[in-house]
mmCIF file with all atom_site columns, C-alpha atoms in Angstrom:
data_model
loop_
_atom_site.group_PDB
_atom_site.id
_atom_site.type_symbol
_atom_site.label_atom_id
_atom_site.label_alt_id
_atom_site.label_comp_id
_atom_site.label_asym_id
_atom_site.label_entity_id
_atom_site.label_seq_id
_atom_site.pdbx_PDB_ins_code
_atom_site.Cartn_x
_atom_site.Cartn_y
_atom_site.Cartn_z
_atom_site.occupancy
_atom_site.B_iso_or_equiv
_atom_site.pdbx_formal_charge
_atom_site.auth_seq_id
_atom_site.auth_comp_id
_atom_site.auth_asym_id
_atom_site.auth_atom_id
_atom_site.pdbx_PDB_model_num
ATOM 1   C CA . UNK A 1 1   ? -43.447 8.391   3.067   1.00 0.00 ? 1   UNK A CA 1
ATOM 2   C CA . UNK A 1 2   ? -45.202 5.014   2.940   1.00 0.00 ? 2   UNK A CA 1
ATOM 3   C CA . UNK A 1 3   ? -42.803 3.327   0.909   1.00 0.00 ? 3   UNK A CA 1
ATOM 4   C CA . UNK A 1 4   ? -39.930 4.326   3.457   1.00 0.00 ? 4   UNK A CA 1
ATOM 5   C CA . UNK A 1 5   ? -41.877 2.756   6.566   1.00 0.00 ? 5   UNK A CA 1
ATOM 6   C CA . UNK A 1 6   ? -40.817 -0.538  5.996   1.00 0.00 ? 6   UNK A CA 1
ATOM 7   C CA . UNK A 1 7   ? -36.996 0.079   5.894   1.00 0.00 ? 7   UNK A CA 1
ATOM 8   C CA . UNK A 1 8   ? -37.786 2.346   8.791   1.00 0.00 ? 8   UNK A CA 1
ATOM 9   C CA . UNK A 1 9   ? -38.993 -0.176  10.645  1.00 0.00 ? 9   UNK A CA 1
ATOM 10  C CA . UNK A 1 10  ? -36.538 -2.511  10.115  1.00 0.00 ? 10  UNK A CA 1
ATOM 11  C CA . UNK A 1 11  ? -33.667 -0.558  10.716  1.00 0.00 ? 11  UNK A CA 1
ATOM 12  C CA . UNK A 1 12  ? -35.308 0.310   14.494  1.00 0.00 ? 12  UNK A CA 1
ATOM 13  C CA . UNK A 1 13  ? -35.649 -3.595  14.575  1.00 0.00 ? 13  UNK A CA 1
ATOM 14  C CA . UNK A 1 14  ? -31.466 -4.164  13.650  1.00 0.00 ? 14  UNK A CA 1
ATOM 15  C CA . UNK A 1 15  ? -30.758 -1.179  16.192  1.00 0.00 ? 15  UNK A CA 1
ATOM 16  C CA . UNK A 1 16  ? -32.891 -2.808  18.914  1.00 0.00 ? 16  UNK A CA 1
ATOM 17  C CA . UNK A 1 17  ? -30.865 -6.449  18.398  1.00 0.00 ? 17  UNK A CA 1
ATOM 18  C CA . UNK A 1 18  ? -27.802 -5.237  18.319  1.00 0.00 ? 18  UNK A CA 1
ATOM 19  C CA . UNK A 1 19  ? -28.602 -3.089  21.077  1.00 0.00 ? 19  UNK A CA 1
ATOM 20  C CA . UNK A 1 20  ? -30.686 -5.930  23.437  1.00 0.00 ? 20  UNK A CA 1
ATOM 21  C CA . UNK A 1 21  ? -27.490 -8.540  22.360  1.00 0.00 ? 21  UNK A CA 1
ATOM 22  C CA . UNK A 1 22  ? -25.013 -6.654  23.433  1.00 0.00 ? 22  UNK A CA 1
ATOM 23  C CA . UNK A 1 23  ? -26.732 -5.567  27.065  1.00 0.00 ? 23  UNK A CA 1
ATOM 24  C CA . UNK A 1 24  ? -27.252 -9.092  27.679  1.00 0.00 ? 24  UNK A CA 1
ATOM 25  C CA . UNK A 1 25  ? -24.111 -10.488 26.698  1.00 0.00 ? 25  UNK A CA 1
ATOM 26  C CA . UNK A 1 26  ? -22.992 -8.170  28.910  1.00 0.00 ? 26  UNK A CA 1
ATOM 27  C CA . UNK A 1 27  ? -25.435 -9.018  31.746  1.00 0.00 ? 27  UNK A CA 1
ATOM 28  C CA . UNK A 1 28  ? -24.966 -12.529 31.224  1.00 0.00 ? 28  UNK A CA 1
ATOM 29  C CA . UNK A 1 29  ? -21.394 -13.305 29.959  1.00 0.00 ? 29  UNK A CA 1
ATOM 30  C CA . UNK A 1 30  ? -18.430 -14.869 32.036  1.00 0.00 ? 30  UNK A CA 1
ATOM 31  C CA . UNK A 1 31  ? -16.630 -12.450 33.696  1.00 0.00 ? 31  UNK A CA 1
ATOM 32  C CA . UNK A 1 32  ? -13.202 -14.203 33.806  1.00 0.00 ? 32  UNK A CA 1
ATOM 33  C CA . UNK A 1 33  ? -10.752 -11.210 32.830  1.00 0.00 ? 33  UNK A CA 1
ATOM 34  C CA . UNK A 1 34  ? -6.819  -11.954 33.118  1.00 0.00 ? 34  UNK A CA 1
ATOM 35  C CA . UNK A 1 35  ? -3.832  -10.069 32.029  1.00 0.00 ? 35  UNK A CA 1
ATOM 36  C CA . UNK A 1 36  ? -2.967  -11.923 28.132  1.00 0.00 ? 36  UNK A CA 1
ATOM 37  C CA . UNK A 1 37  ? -6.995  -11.183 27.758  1.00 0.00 ? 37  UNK A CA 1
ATOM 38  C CA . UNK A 1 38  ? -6.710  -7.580  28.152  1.00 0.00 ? 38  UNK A CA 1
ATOM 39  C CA . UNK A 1 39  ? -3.779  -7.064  26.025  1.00 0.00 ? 39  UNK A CA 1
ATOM 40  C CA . UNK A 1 40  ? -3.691  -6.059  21.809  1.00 0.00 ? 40  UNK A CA 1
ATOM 41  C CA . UNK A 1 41  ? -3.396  -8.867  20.005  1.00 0.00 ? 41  UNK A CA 1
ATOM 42  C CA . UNK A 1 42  ? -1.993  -8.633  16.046  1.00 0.00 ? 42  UNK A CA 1
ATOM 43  C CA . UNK A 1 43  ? -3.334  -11.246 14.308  1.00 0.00 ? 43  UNK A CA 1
ATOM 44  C CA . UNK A 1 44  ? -0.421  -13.931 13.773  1.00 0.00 ? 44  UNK A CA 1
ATOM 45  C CA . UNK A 1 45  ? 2.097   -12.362 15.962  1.00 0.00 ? 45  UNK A CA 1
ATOM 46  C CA . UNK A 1 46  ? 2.860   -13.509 19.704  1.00 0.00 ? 46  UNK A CA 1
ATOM 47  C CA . UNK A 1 47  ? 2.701   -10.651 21.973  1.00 0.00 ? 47  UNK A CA 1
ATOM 48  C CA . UNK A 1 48  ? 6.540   -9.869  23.875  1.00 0.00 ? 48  UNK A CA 1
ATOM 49  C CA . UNK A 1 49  ? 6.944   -8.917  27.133  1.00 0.00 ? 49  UNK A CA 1
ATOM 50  C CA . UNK A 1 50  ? 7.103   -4.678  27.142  1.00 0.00 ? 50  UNK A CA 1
ATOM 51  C CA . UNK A 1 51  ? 9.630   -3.091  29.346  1.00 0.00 ? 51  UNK A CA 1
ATOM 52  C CA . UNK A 1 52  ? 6.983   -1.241  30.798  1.00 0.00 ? 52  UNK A CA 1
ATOM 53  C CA . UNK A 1 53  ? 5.048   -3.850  32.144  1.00 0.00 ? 53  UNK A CA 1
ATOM 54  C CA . UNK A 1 54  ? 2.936   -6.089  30.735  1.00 0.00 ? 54  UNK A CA 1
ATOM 55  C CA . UNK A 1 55  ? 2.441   -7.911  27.297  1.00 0.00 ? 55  UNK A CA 1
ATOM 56  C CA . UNK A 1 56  ? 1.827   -5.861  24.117  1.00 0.00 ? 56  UNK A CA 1
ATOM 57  C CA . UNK A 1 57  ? 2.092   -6.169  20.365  1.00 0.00 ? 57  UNK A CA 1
ATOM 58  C CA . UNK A 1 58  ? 1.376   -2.321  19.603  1.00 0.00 ? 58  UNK A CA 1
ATOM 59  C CA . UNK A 1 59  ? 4.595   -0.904  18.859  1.00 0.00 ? 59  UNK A CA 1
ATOM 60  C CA . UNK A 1 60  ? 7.588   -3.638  18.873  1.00 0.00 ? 60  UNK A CA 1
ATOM 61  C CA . UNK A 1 61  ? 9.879   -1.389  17.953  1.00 0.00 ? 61  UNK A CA 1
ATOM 62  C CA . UNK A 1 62  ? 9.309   1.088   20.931  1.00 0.00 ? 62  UNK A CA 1
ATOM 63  C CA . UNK A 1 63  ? 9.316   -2.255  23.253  1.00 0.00 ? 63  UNK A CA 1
ATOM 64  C CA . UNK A 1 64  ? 12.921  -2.514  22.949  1.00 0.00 ? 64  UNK A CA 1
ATOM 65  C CA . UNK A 1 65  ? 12.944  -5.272  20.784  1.00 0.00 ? 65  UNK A CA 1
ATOM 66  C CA . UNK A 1 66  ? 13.604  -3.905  17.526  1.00 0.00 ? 66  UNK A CA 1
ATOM 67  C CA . UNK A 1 67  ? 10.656  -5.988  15.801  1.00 0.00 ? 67  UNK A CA 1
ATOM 68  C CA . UNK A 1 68  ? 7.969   -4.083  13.392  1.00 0.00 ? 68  UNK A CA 1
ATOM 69  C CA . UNK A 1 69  ? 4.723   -5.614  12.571  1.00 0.00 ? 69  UNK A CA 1
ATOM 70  C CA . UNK A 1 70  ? 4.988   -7.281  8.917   1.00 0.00 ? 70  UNK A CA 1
ATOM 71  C CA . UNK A 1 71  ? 2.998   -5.281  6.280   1.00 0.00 ? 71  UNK A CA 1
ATOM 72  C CA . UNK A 1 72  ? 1.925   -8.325  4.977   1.00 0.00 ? 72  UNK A CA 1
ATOM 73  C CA . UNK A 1 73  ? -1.311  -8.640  7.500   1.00 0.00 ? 73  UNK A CA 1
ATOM 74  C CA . UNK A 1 74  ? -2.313  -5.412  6.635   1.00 0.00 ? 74  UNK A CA 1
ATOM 75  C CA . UNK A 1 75  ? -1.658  -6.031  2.809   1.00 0.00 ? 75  UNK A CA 1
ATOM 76  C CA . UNK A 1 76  ? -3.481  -9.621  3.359   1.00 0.00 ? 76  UNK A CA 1
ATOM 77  C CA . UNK A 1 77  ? -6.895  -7.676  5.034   1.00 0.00 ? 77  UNK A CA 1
ATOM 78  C CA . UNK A 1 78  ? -6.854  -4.695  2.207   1.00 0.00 ? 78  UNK A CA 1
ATOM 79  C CA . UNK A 1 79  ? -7.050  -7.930  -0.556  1.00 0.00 ? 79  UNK A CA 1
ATOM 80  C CA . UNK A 1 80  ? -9.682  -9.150  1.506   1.00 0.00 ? 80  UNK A CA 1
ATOM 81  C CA . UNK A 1 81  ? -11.715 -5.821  1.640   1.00 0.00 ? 81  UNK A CA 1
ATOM 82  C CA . UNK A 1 82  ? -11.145 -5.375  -1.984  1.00 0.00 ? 82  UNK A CA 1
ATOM 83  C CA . UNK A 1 83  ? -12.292 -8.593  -3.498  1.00 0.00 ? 83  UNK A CA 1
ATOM 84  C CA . UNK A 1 84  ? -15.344 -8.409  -1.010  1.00 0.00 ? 84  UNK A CA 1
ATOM 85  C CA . UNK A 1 85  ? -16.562 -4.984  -2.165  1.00 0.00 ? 85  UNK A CA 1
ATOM 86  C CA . UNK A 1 86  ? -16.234 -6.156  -5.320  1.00 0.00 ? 86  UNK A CA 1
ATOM 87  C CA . UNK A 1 87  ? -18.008 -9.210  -5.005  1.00 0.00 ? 87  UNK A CA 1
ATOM 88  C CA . UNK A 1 88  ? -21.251 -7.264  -2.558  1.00 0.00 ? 88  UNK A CA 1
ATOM 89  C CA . UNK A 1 89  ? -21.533 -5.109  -5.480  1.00 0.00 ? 89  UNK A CA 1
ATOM 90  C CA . UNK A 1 90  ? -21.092 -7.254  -8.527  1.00 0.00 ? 90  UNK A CA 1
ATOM 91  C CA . UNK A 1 91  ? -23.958 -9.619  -7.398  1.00 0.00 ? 91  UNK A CA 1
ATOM 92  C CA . UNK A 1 92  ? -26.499 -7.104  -7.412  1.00 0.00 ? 92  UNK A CA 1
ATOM 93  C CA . UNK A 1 93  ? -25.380 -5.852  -10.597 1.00 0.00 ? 93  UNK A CA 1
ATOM 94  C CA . UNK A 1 94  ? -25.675 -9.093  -12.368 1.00 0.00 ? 94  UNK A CA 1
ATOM 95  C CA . UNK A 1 95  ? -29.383 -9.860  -11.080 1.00 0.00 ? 95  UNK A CA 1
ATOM 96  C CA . UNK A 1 96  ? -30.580 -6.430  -12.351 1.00 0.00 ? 96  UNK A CA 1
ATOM 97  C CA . UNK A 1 97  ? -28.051 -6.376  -15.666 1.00 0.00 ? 97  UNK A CA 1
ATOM 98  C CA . UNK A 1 98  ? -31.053 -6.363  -18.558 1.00 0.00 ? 98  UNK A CA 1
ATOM 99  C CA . UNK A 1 99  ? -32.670 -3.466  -16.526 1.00 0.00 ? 99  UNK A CA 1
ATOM 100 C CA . UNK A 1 100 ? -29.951 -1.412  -16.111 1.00 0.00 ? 100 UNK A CA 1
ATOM 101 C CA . UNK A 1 101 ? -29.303 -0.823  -19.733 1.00 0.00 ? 101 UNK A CA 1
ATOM 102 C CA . UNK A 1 102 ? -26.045 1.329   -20.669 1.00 0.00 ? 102 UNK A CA 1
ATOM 103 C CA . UNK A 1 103 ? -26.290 3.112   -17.404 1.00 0.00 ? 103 UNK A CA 1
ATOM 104 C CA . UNK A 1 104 ? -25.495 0.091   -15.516 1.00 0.00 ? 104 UNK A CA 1
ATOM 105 C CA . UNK A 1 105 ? -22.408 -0.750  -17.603 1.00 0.00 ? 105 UNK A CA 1
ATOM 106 C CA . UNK A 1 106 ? -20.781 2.301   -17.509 1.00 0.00 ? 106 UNK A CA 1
ATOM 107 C CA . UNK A 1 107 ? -21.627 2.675   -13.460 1.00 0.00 ? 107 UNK A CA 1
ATOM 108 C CA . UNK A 1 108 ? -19.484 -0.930  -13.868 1.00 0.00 ? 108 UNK A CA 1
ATOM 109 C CA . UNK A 1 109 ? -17.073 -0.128  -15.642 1.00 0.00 ? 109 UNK A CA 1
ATOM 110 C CA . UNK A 1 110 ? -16.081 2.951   -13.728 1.00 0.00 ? 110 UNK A CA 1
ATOM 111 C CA . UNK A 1 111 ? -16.590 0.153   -10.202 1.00 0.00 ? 111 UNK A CA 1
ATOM 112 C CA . UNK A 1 112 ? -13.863 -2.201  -11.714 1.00 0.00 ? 112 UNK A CA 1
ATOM 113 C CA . UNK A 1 113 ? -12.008 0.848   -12.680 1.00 0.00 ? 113 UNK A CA 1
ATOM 114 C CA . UNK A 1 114 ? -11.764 1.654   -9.128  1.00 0.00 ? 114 UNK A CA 1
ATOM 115 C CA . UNK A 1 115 ? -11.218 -1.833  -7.890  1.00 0.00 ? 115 UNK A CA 1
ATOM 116 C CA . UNK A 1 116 ? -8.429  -2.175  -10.467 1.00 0.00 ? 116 UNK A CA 1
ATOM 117 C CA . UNK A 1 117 ? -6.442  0.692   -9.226  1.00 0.00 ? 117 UNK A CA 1
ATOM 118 C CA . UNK A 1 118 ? -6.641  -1.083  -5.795  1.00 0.00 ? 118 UNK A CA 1
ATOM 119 C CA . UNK A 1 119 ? -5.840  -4.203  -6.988  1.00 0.00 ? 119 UNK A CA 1
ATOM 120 C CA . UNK A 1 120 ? -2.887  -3.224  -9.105  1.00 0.00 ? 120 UNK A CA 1
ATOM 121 C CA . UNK A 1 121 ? -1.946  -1.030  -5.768  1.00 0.00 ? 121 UNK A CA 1
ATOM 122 C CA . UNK A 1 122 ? -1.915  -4.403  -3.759  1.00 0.00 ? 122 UNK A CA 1
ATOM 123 C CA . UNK A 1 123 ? -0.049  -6.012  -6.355  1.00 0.00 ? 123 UNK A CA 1
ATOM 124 C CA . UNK A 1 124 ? 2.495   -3.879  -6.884  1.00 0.00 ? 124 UNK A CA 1
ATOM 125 C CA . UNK A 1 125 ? 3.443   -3.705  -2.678  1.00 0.00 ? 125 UNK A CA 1
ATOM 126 C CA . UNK A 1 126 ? 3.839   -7.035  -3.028  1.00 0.00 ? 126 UNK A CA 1
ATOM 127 C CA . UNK A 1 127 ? 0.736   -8.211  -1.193  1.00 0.00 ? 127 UNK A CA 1
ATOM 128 C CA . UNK A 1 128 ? -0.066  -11.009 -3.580  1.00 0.00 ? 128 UNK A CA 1
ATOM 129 C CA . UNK A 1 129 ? 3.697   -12.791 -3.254  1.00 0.00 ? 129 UNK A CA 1
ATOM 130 C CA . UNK A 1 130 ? 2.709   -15.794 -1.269  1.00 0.00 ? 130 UNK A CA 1
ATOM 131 C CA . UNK A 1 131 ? 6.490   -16.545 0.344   1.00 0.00 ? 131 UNK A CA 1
#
């Protein structure tokens, strides 16, 4: 149990920042709230006036004006997520590759297994056509 007081303690230590950061920015934060604030924002796209009051960017094709949000952000964050799992977990790997033996190259081979079939998945929507 001694080993696992350290990580212990530091998780109760990440807890109680995020907690004490949050209250205060809370606390001590502008309060300066208007209407374009409150609204859902999609990253890229300018929100339209809904018919039912109000700006939005949720669902353009219920607004009336027969709009969808493009794949292509969603395609563009799912690259992202891919190449960055890839990358938190390759680093590691590298460091600790002579101790790892065979182990840690099949555990890696089955990774980029995994990150291939989401790569070639992003590929073949069309995610990684730049036009």
């Amino acid at each position: 149990m001694n080993l696992y007081v350290p990580i212990l303690v530091l998780g109760a230590i990440a807890v109680a920042f995020a907690v004490v950061s949050a209250m205060l920015a809370n606390l001590v934060g502008p309060r300066r709230y208007n209407r374009a604030k409150l609204e859902a924002y999609e990253c890229g796209i300018e929100p339209v006036p809904n018919p039912l009051g109000g700006l939005g960017s949720g669902n353009l094709a219920a607004s009336g004006t027969g709009q969808r949000i493009p794949v292509k952000y969603y395609l563009t964050a799912m690259l992202f997520i891919i190449f960055d799992i890839e990358i938190v977990f390759l680093y590691p790997w590298a460091v600790y590759f002579d101790s790892l033996g065979i182990f840690g190259l099949i555990a890696v081979a089955l990774f980029i297994f995994n990150v291939s079939v989401a790569y070639a998945y992003e590929w073949r929507r069309g995610g990684l056509s730049w036009d």
